[in-house]
């Protein structure tokens, strides 16, 4: 098992990553709770919910809220629906919310916990690889029709208990999605971790020791950044590597065509190419490309318009006055934010798309 402590301004919490630790949840609780409310979805709950509940104190009152899977759950309606259920379950300020699932469940349950009676304790129990990212740093939110994650707060959990056993049932596509963010963290802050990832033949969700190592390496990079910059001013922007084009591709291809991480992987290829051109660094692009191919990342982009992608990149919340600010790398481990003017960006996206539309 690995444990990483994350220091937030108001409190600090431990992220525990291990195999089988769902059977001893009580060991990781900062205190005892009489009334516990657990949120999960119908794909995850049948596998892991009972184990987690069984490992709580026997006399605790437990209420389950099992919802349909998918991003649509991060809605205003679901938010109020869960609040209603929490009042019905008579949770008080000393109660606990458990979020058993990936980013959707963590964001939703975390946001509900942050506003129920002005905030009650919550614990993340991640079940996806991607959730190593969302469960650290304290950002919780639901969506508004205008955009994703627009209603939210900074609200750190009191603990994160990450049982890598749960990854065995995660679909391959989701494994790829999560590993893209791990590669991102390696590029931003841990060259040795990057070498390790590239040295492997293939992703292997059944190798627990490897998962524990990979997840905790990614979490350490993320922790360092959020500790230095809790509220998203400077450093935290670096976590956006690959996301400027990635978000544009996700939206332009239609949500669901690519998973978040798959789109970010493509966005990273683009950002790294641009970085090599601008700074003359060697960013192991061939190794990265080959790793993506070995692991069946979708790298074929037919029918996307460069003009539309650039327009979306200009609307990115990190951009200012239509000027696109992208995270680039001077070297592995040395991220910088750079302005990229319209013509340079348009030309780069055009030739990138051209290359990515050949199989
Ligand atoms: P993230 O944002 O962390 O990638 P999501 O919350 O979007 O994760 O979950 C992705 C999908 O995978 C959802 O359909 C969810 O129900 C499913 N899922 C999450 N964890 C598991 C798991 N351990 N086993 C099987 N399916 C899972
Ligand atoms: Zn991301």
Coordinates of C-alpha atoms and ligand atoms in Angstrom, one line a residue:
X1 CA 0.0 0.0 0.0
X2 CA 1.1 3.6 -0.7
X3 CA 0.0 6.6 1.3
X4 CA 0.3 10.2 0.1
X5 CA -0.7 13.1 2.3
X6 CA -2.2 16.1 0.6
X7 CA -2.0 19.4 2.5
X8 CA -5.0 21.7 1.8
X9 CA -5.2 25.2 3.3
X10 CA -7.9 24.2 5.8
X11 CA -7.0 20.6 6.4
X12 CA -5.0 17.7 5.1
X13 CA -6.0 14.3 4.0
X14 CA -4.4 11.0 3.2
X15 CA -4.8 9.2 -0.1
X16 CA -4.3 5.4 0.5
X17 CA -3.7 3.3 -2.6
X18 CA -3.7 -0.5 -2.1
X19 CA -5.1 -3.9 -3.1
X20 CA -8.1 -5.1 -1.1
X21 CA -8.3 -2.1 1.2
X22 CA -12.1 -1.9 0.6
X23 CA -12.3 -4.6 3.2
X24 CA -10.9 -2.4 5.9
X25 CA -12.4 1.0 5.3
X26 CA -12.8 1.7 9.0
X27 CA -9.0 1.8 9.4
X28 CA -8.9 4.9 7.1
X29 CA -11.7 6.9 8.7
X30 CA -10.4 10.0 10.5
X31 CA -13.2 9.5 13.1
X32 CA -16.2 7.3 13.8
X33 CA -19.5 8.2 12.0
X34 CA -22.9 7.1 13.1
X35 CA -24.8 8.0 10.0
X36 CA -23.3 7.3 6.5
X37 CA -24.6 8.1 3.1
X38 CA -23.1 6.3 0.1
X39 CA -23.5 7.3 -3.5
X40 CA -22.6 5.0 -6.3
X41 CA -23.9 3.9 -9.7
X42 CA -25.5 0.7 -11.1
X43 CA -22.3 -0.5 -12.8
X44 CA -20.1 -0.2 -9.8
X45 CA -22.4 -0.9 -6.8
X46 CA -23.0 -4.6 -7.6
X47 CA -19.3 -5.3 -7.4
X48 CA -18.0 -3.3 -4.5
X49 CA -20.7 -1.6 -2.4
X50 CA -21.3 -4.5 0.0
X51 CA -17.6 -4.9 0.7
X52 CA -17.3 -1.3 1.6
X53 CA -20.4 -1.3 3.7
X54 CA -19.3 -4.4 5.5
X55 CA -16.1 -2.8 6.5
X56 CA -17.7 0.1 8.2
X57 CA -18.5 0.0 11.9
X58 CA -21.4 -2.5 12.5
X59 CA -23.6 -0.1 14.3
X60 CA -23.4 2.7 11.8
X61 CA -26.6 3.6 9.9
X62 CA -26.0 3.4 6.2
X63 CA -28.2 4.8 3.4
X64 CA -27.4 3.9 -0.2
X65 CA -28.1 6.1 -3.2
X66 CA -27.4 4.1 -6.4
X67 CA -27.9 6.2 -9.6
X68 CA -27.6 5.5 -13.4
X69 CA -24.1 5.8 -14.7
X70 CA -23.0 8.6 -16.9
X71 CA -22.2 12.3 -17.0
X72 CA -25.9 13.2 -17.2
X73 CA -26.1 12.6 -13.4
X74 CA -24.1 15.7 -12.7
X75 CA -27.3 17.7 -13.1
X76 CA -29.2 20.2 -11.0
X77 CA -32.1 17.7 -10.7
X78 CA -29.9 15.0 -9.4
X79 CA -28.2 17.4 -7.1
X80 CA -31.5 18.3 -5.4
X81 CA -32.7 14.7 -5.5
X82 CA -29.6 13.5 -3.5
X83 CA -30.0 16.4 -1.1
X84 CA -33.6 15.3 -0.5
X85 CA -32.5 11.8 0.2
X86 CA -29.9 13.0 2.6
X87 CA -32.5 15.0 4.6
X88 CA -34.7 11.9 4.5
X89 CA -31.8 9.9 5.9
X90 CA -31.5 12.5 8.7
X91 CA -27.9 13.2 8.1
X92 CA -26.5 15.8 10.4
X93 CA -23.3 17.9 10.5
X94 CA -21.4 14.9 11.9
X95 CA -22.4 12.5 9.2
X96 CA -20.4 11.2 6.3
X97 CA -20.8 11.0 2.6
X98 CA -19.0 8.2 0.7
X99 CA -18.5 8.6 -3.1
X100 CA -17.9 5.1 -4.6
X101 CA -17.1 5.5 -8.3
X102 CA -15.2 7.5 -10.9
X103 CA -15.1 11.2 -11.6
X104 CA -18.9 11.5 -12.1
X105 CA -19.8 10.1 -8.7
X106 CA -16.9 11.9 -6.9
X107 CA -17.8 15.3 -8.4
X108 CA -21.5 14.9 -7.7
X109 CA -21.4 13.4 -4.2
X110 CA -18.5 15.8 -3.3
X111 CA -20.5 18.8 -4.4
X112 CA -23.6 17.7 -2.5
X113 CA -21.5 17.1 0.6
X114 CA -20.0 20.5 0.3
X115 CA -23.4 22.2 0.5
X116 CA -25.4 20.0 2.7
X117 CA -25.7 22.0 6.0
X118 CA -22.8 24.1 4.8
X119 CA -20.6 21.1 4.3
X120 CA -20.2 17.6 5.9
X121 CA -17.3 15.2 5.6
X122 CA -16.9 13.2 2.5
X123 CA -14.6 10.4 1.4
X124 CA -13.7 9.4 -2.1
X125 CA -13.5 5.7 -3.0
X126 CA -12.3 5.9 -6.6
X127 CA -13.0 3.0 -8.9
X128 CA -11.4 4.3 -12.1
X129 CA -7.9 5.2 -13.1
X130 CA -9.0 8.7 -14.1
X131 CA -10.3 9.3 -10.7
X132 CA -6.8 9.4 -9.3
X133 CA -6.8 12.9 -10.8
X134 CA -10.3 14.1 -9.9
X135 CA -10.1 12.7 -6.3
X136 CA -7.1 14.8 -5.4
X137 CA -7.2 18.6 -5.3
X138 CA -10.6 19.2 -3.9
X139 CA -12.5 20.3 -7.0
X140 CA -16.2 19.2 -7.0
X141 CA -18.9 20.3 -9.3
X142 CA -22.0 19.6 -11.3
X143 CA -22.8 20.7 -14.9
X144 CA -24.9 23.6 -16.2
X145 CA -26.5 23.7 -19.6
X146 CA -23.9 26.4 -20.4
X147 CA -21.0 24.0 -19.8
X148 CA -19.3 21.3 -17.7
X149 CA -18.4 21.8 -14.0
X150 CA -19.7 25.4 -13.9
X151 CA -21.5 24.9 -10.5
X152 CA -19.0 23.8 -8.0
X153 CA -16.6 24.5 -5.2
X154 CA -13.2 23.6 -3.7
X155 CA -14.0 21.1 -1.1
X156 CA -11.3 18.5 -0.2
X157 CA -12.4 15.1 1.0
X158 CA -11.3 13.9 4.5
X159 CA -9.7 10.8 3.0
X160 CA -9.3 9.0 -0.3
X161 CA -9.4 5.2 -0.1
X162 CA -8.3 3.7 -3.4
X163 CA -8.6 0.0 -3.8
X164 CA -6.9 -1.1 -7.1
X165 CA -8.9 -4.4 -7.0
X166 CA -11.8 -2.3 -8.4
X167 CA -9.9 -1.6 -11.6
X168 CA -10.2 -5.3 -12.7
X169 CA -13.8 -4.7 -13.8
X170 CA -13.1 -1.3 -15.5
X171 CA -13.6 -1.4 -19.3
X172 CA -10.4 -1.2 -21.4
X173 CA -11.5 2.1 -22.9
X174 CA -11.7 3.7 -19.4
X175 CA -8.3 2.2 -18.5
X176 CA -6.8 3.9 -21.5
X177 CA -8.6 7.1 -20.6
X178 CA -7.1 7.2 -17.1
X179 CA -3.6 6.3 -18.2
X180 CA -3.5 9.3 -20.6
X181 CA -3.6 11.5 -17.5
X182 CA -0.9 9.5 -15.8
X183 CA 1.3 10.0 -18.8
X184 CA 0.5 13.7 -18.6
X185 CA 1.6 13.9 -15.0
X186 CA 4.8 12.0 -15.9
X187 CA 5.5 14.5 -18.6
X188 CA 4.8 17.4 -16.3
X189 CA 6.7 16.3 -13.3
X190 CA 8.4 12.9 -13.3
X191 CA 10.7 11.8 -16.1
X192 CA 11.6 8.5 -14.4
X193 CA 8.0 7.6 -14.2
X194 CA 7.6 8.4 -17.9
X195 CA 10.5 6.1 -18.8
X196 CA 8.9 3.4 -16.7
X197 CA 5.6 3.7 -18.5
X198 CA 7.2 3.7 -22.0
X199 CA 9.4 0.7 -21.1
X200 CA 6.3 -1.5 -20.7
X201 CA 4.9 -3.5 -23.5
X202 CA 1.2 -2.9 -22.6
X203 CA -1.2 -1.6 -20.0
X204 CA -2.2 -4.3 -17.6
X205 CA -5.1 -3.5 -15.3
X206 CA -4.6 -6.9 -13.6
X207 CA -1.1 -6.1 -12.3
X208 CA -1.9 -4.6 -8.9
X209 CA 1.7 -3.7 -7.8
X210 CA 2.1 -1.8 -11.1
X211 CA -1.2 0.0 -10.6
X212 CA -0.4 1.0 -7.1
X213 CA 3.0 2.4 -8.3
X214 CA 1.6 4.2 -11.3
X215 CA -1.4 5.7 -9.5
X216 CA 0.7 6.9 -6.6
X217 CA 3.3 8.3 -8.9
X218 CA 0.6 10.3 -10.7
X219 CA -1.0 11.4 -7.5
X220 CA 2.4 12.6 -6.2
X221 CA 2.8 14.9 -9.2
X222 CA -0.7 16.2 -8.9
X223 CA -0.3 16.7 -5.1
X224 CA 2.8 18.8 -5.5
X225 CA 1.0 21.1 -7.9
X226 CA -2.2 21.5 -6.0
X227 CA -0.3 22.1 -2.8
X228 CA 1.6 24.9 -4.4
X229 CA -1.5 26.3 -6.0
X230 CA -4.7 25.3 -4.4
X231 CA -7.1 27.6 -6.1
X232 CA -5.9 27.6 -9.7
X233 CA -3.7 30.5 -10.4
X234 CA -0.5 29.5 -11.9
X235 CA 0.9 26.1 -11.4
X236 CA -2.4 24.3 -11.6
X237 CA -2.7 25.4 -15.2
X238 CA 0.1 23.0 -16.0
X239 CA -2.3 20.1 -15.4
X240 CA -3.9 21.3 -18.5
X241 CA -1.2 19.9 -20.8
X242 CA -3.0 18.3 -23.8
X243 CA -6.4 19.7 -22.7
X244 CA -6.7 22.7 -24.9
X245 CA -6.9 20.7 -28.1
X246 CA -8.2 17.7 -26.2
X247 CA -11.3 19.5 -25.0
X248 CA -11.9 20.9 -28.4
X249 CA -11.7 17.4 -30.0
X250 CA -14.0 16.0 -27.3
X251 CA -16.6 18.6 -28.1
X252 CA -16.2 18.8 -31.8
X253 CA -16.3 15.0 -32.4
X254 CA -19.4 14.8 -30.1
X255 CA -19.1 13.8 -26.4
X256 CA -18.8 10.1 -26.1
X257 CA -16.9 9.6 -29.4
X258 CA -13.6 9.8 -27.5
X259 CA -13.3 9.3 -23.8
X260 CA -11.8 12.3 -22.0
X261 CA -8.3 10.7 -21.8
X262 CA -8.3 9.5 -25.3
X263 CA -8.9 13.1 -26.5
X264 CA -6.3 14.4 -24.0
X265 CA -3.8 11.9 -25.4
X266 CA -4.3 13.3 -28.9
X267 CA -4.1 16.8 -27.5
X268 CA -0.8 15.9 -25.8
X269 CA 0.7 14.7 -29.0
X270 CA -0.1 18.1 -30.5
X271 CA 1.2 20.1 -27.6
X272 CA 4.4 18.1 -27.5
X273 CA 5.0 18.5 -31.2
X274 CA 4.5 22.3 -30.8
X275 CA 6.8 22.3 -27.8
X276 CA 9.6 20.5 -29.7
X277 CA 9.2 23.0 -32.6
X278 CA 9.3 26.0 -30.2
X279 CA 12.0 25.0 -27.8
X280 CA 14.0 22.4 -29.7
X281 CA 13.6 19.9 -26.8
X282 CA 13.5 16.1 -27.2
X283 CA 10.2 15.0 -25.7
X284 CA 10.3 11.4 -26.6
X285 CA 7.6 11.8 -29.2
X286 CA 8.4 8.5 -31.0
X287 CA 8.2 6.6 -27.8
X288 CA 5.0 8.3 -26.9
X289 CA 3.4 7.6 -30.3
X290 CA 4.5 4.0 -30.2
X291 CA 3.1 3.6 -26.6
X292 CA -0.2 5.0 -27.8
X293 CA -0.3 2.7 -30.8
X294 CA 0.6 -0.4 -28.7
X295 CA -2.3 0.4 -26.4
X296 CA -4.8 1.0 -29.1
X297 CA -5.5 4.6 -28.5
X298 CA -7.6 6.1 -31.3
X299 CA -5.3 8.2 -33.4
X300 CA -7.4 8.5 -36.5
X301 CA -9.1 11.9 -36.9
X302 CA -11.0 12.1 -40.1
X303 CA -13.6 14.8 -40.7
X304 CA -12.6 17.5 -38.1
X305 CA -12.3 21.1 -39.2
X306 CA -9.2 23.0 -38.2
X307 CA -11.1 26.3 -38.1
X308 CA -13.7 25.0 -35.8
X309 CA -11.2 23.4 -33.5
X310 CA -9.2 26.6 -33.3
X311 CA -12.4 28.6 -32.5
X312 CA -13.1 26.2 -29.7
X313 CA -9.5 26.5 -28.4
X314 CA -10.0 30.3 -28.3
X315 CA -13.1 29.8 -26.1
X316 CA -11.2 27.6 -23.7
X317 CA -11.4 29.1 -20.2
X318 CA -7.6 29.3 -20.0
X319 CA -7.5 31.6 -23.0
X320 CA -7.7 35.3 -22.7
X321 CA -9.2 37.7 -25.3
X322 CA -9.3 35.0 -27.9
X323 CA -5.6 34.6 -27.5
X324 CA -4.9 30.9 -26.9
X325 CA -2.7 30.1 -24.0
X326 CA -1.3 26.5 -24.1
X327 CA 0.7 24.5 -21.7
X328 CA 3.9 23.4 -23.5
X329 CA 7.1 21.7 -22.2
X330 CA 10.6 23.2 -22.4
X331 CA 11.9 19.9 -21.3
X332 CA 10.3 16.9 -19.7
X333 CA 9.3 18.1 -16.2
X334 CA 9.4 21.8 -17.2
X335 CA 5.9 23.0 -18.2
X336 CA 5.3 26.6 -19.2
X337 CA 2.3 28.5 -20.4
X338 CA 2.7 30.1 -23.8
X339 CA 0.7 32.3 -26.0
X340 CA 0.2 30.8 -29.4
X341 CA -1.0 33.3 -32.0
X342 CA -3.9 32.5 -34.3
X343 CA -2.0 31.9 -37.5
X344 CA 0.6 29.7 -35.9
X345 CA -2.1 27.7 -34.2
X346 CA -4.2 27.3 -37.3
X347 CA -1.3 26.1 -39.4
X348 CA -0.2 23.7 -36.7
X349 CA -3.7 22.3 -36.2
X350 CA -4.2 22.0 -40.0
X351 CA -1.0 20.0 -40.5
X352 CA -1.7 17.9 -37.4
X353 CA -5.1 17.0 -38.7
X354 CA -3.7 16.2 -42.1
X355 CA -1.3 13.7 -40.6
X356 CA -4.0 12.2 -38.2
X357 CA -6.4 11.6 -41.0
X358 CA -4.1 9.1 -42.6
X359 CA -4.3 5.6 -41.2
Ligands
LIG1 P1 -14.1 8.9 -14.7 O1 -14.6 10.3 -14.9 O2 -13.3 8.7 -13.5 O3 -13.4 8.4 -16.0 P2 -16.8 8.0 -14.8 O4 -17.4 8.3 -13.5 O5 -17.1 8.8 -16.0 O6 -15.3 7.9 -14.5 O7 -17.0 6.4 -15.1 C1 -16.8 5.8 -16.3 C2 -17.7 4.6 -16.5 O8 -17.1 3.5 -16.0 C3 -19.1 4.7 -15.9 O9 -20.0 4.2 -16.8 C4 -19.0 3.9 -14.7 O10 -20.2 3.4 -14.3 C5 -18.0 2.8 -15.1 N1 -17.2 2.4 -14.0 C6 -16.5 3.1 -13.1 N2 -15.7 2.3 -12.3 C7 -15.9 1.1 -12.7 C8 -15.4 -0.2 -12.3 N3 -14.5 -0.3 -11.3 N4 -15.9 -1.3 -12.9 C9 -16.8 -1.2 -13.9 N5 -17.3 -0.1 -14.4 C10 -16.9 1.1 -13.8
LIG2 ZN1 -8.3 15.7 -17.9

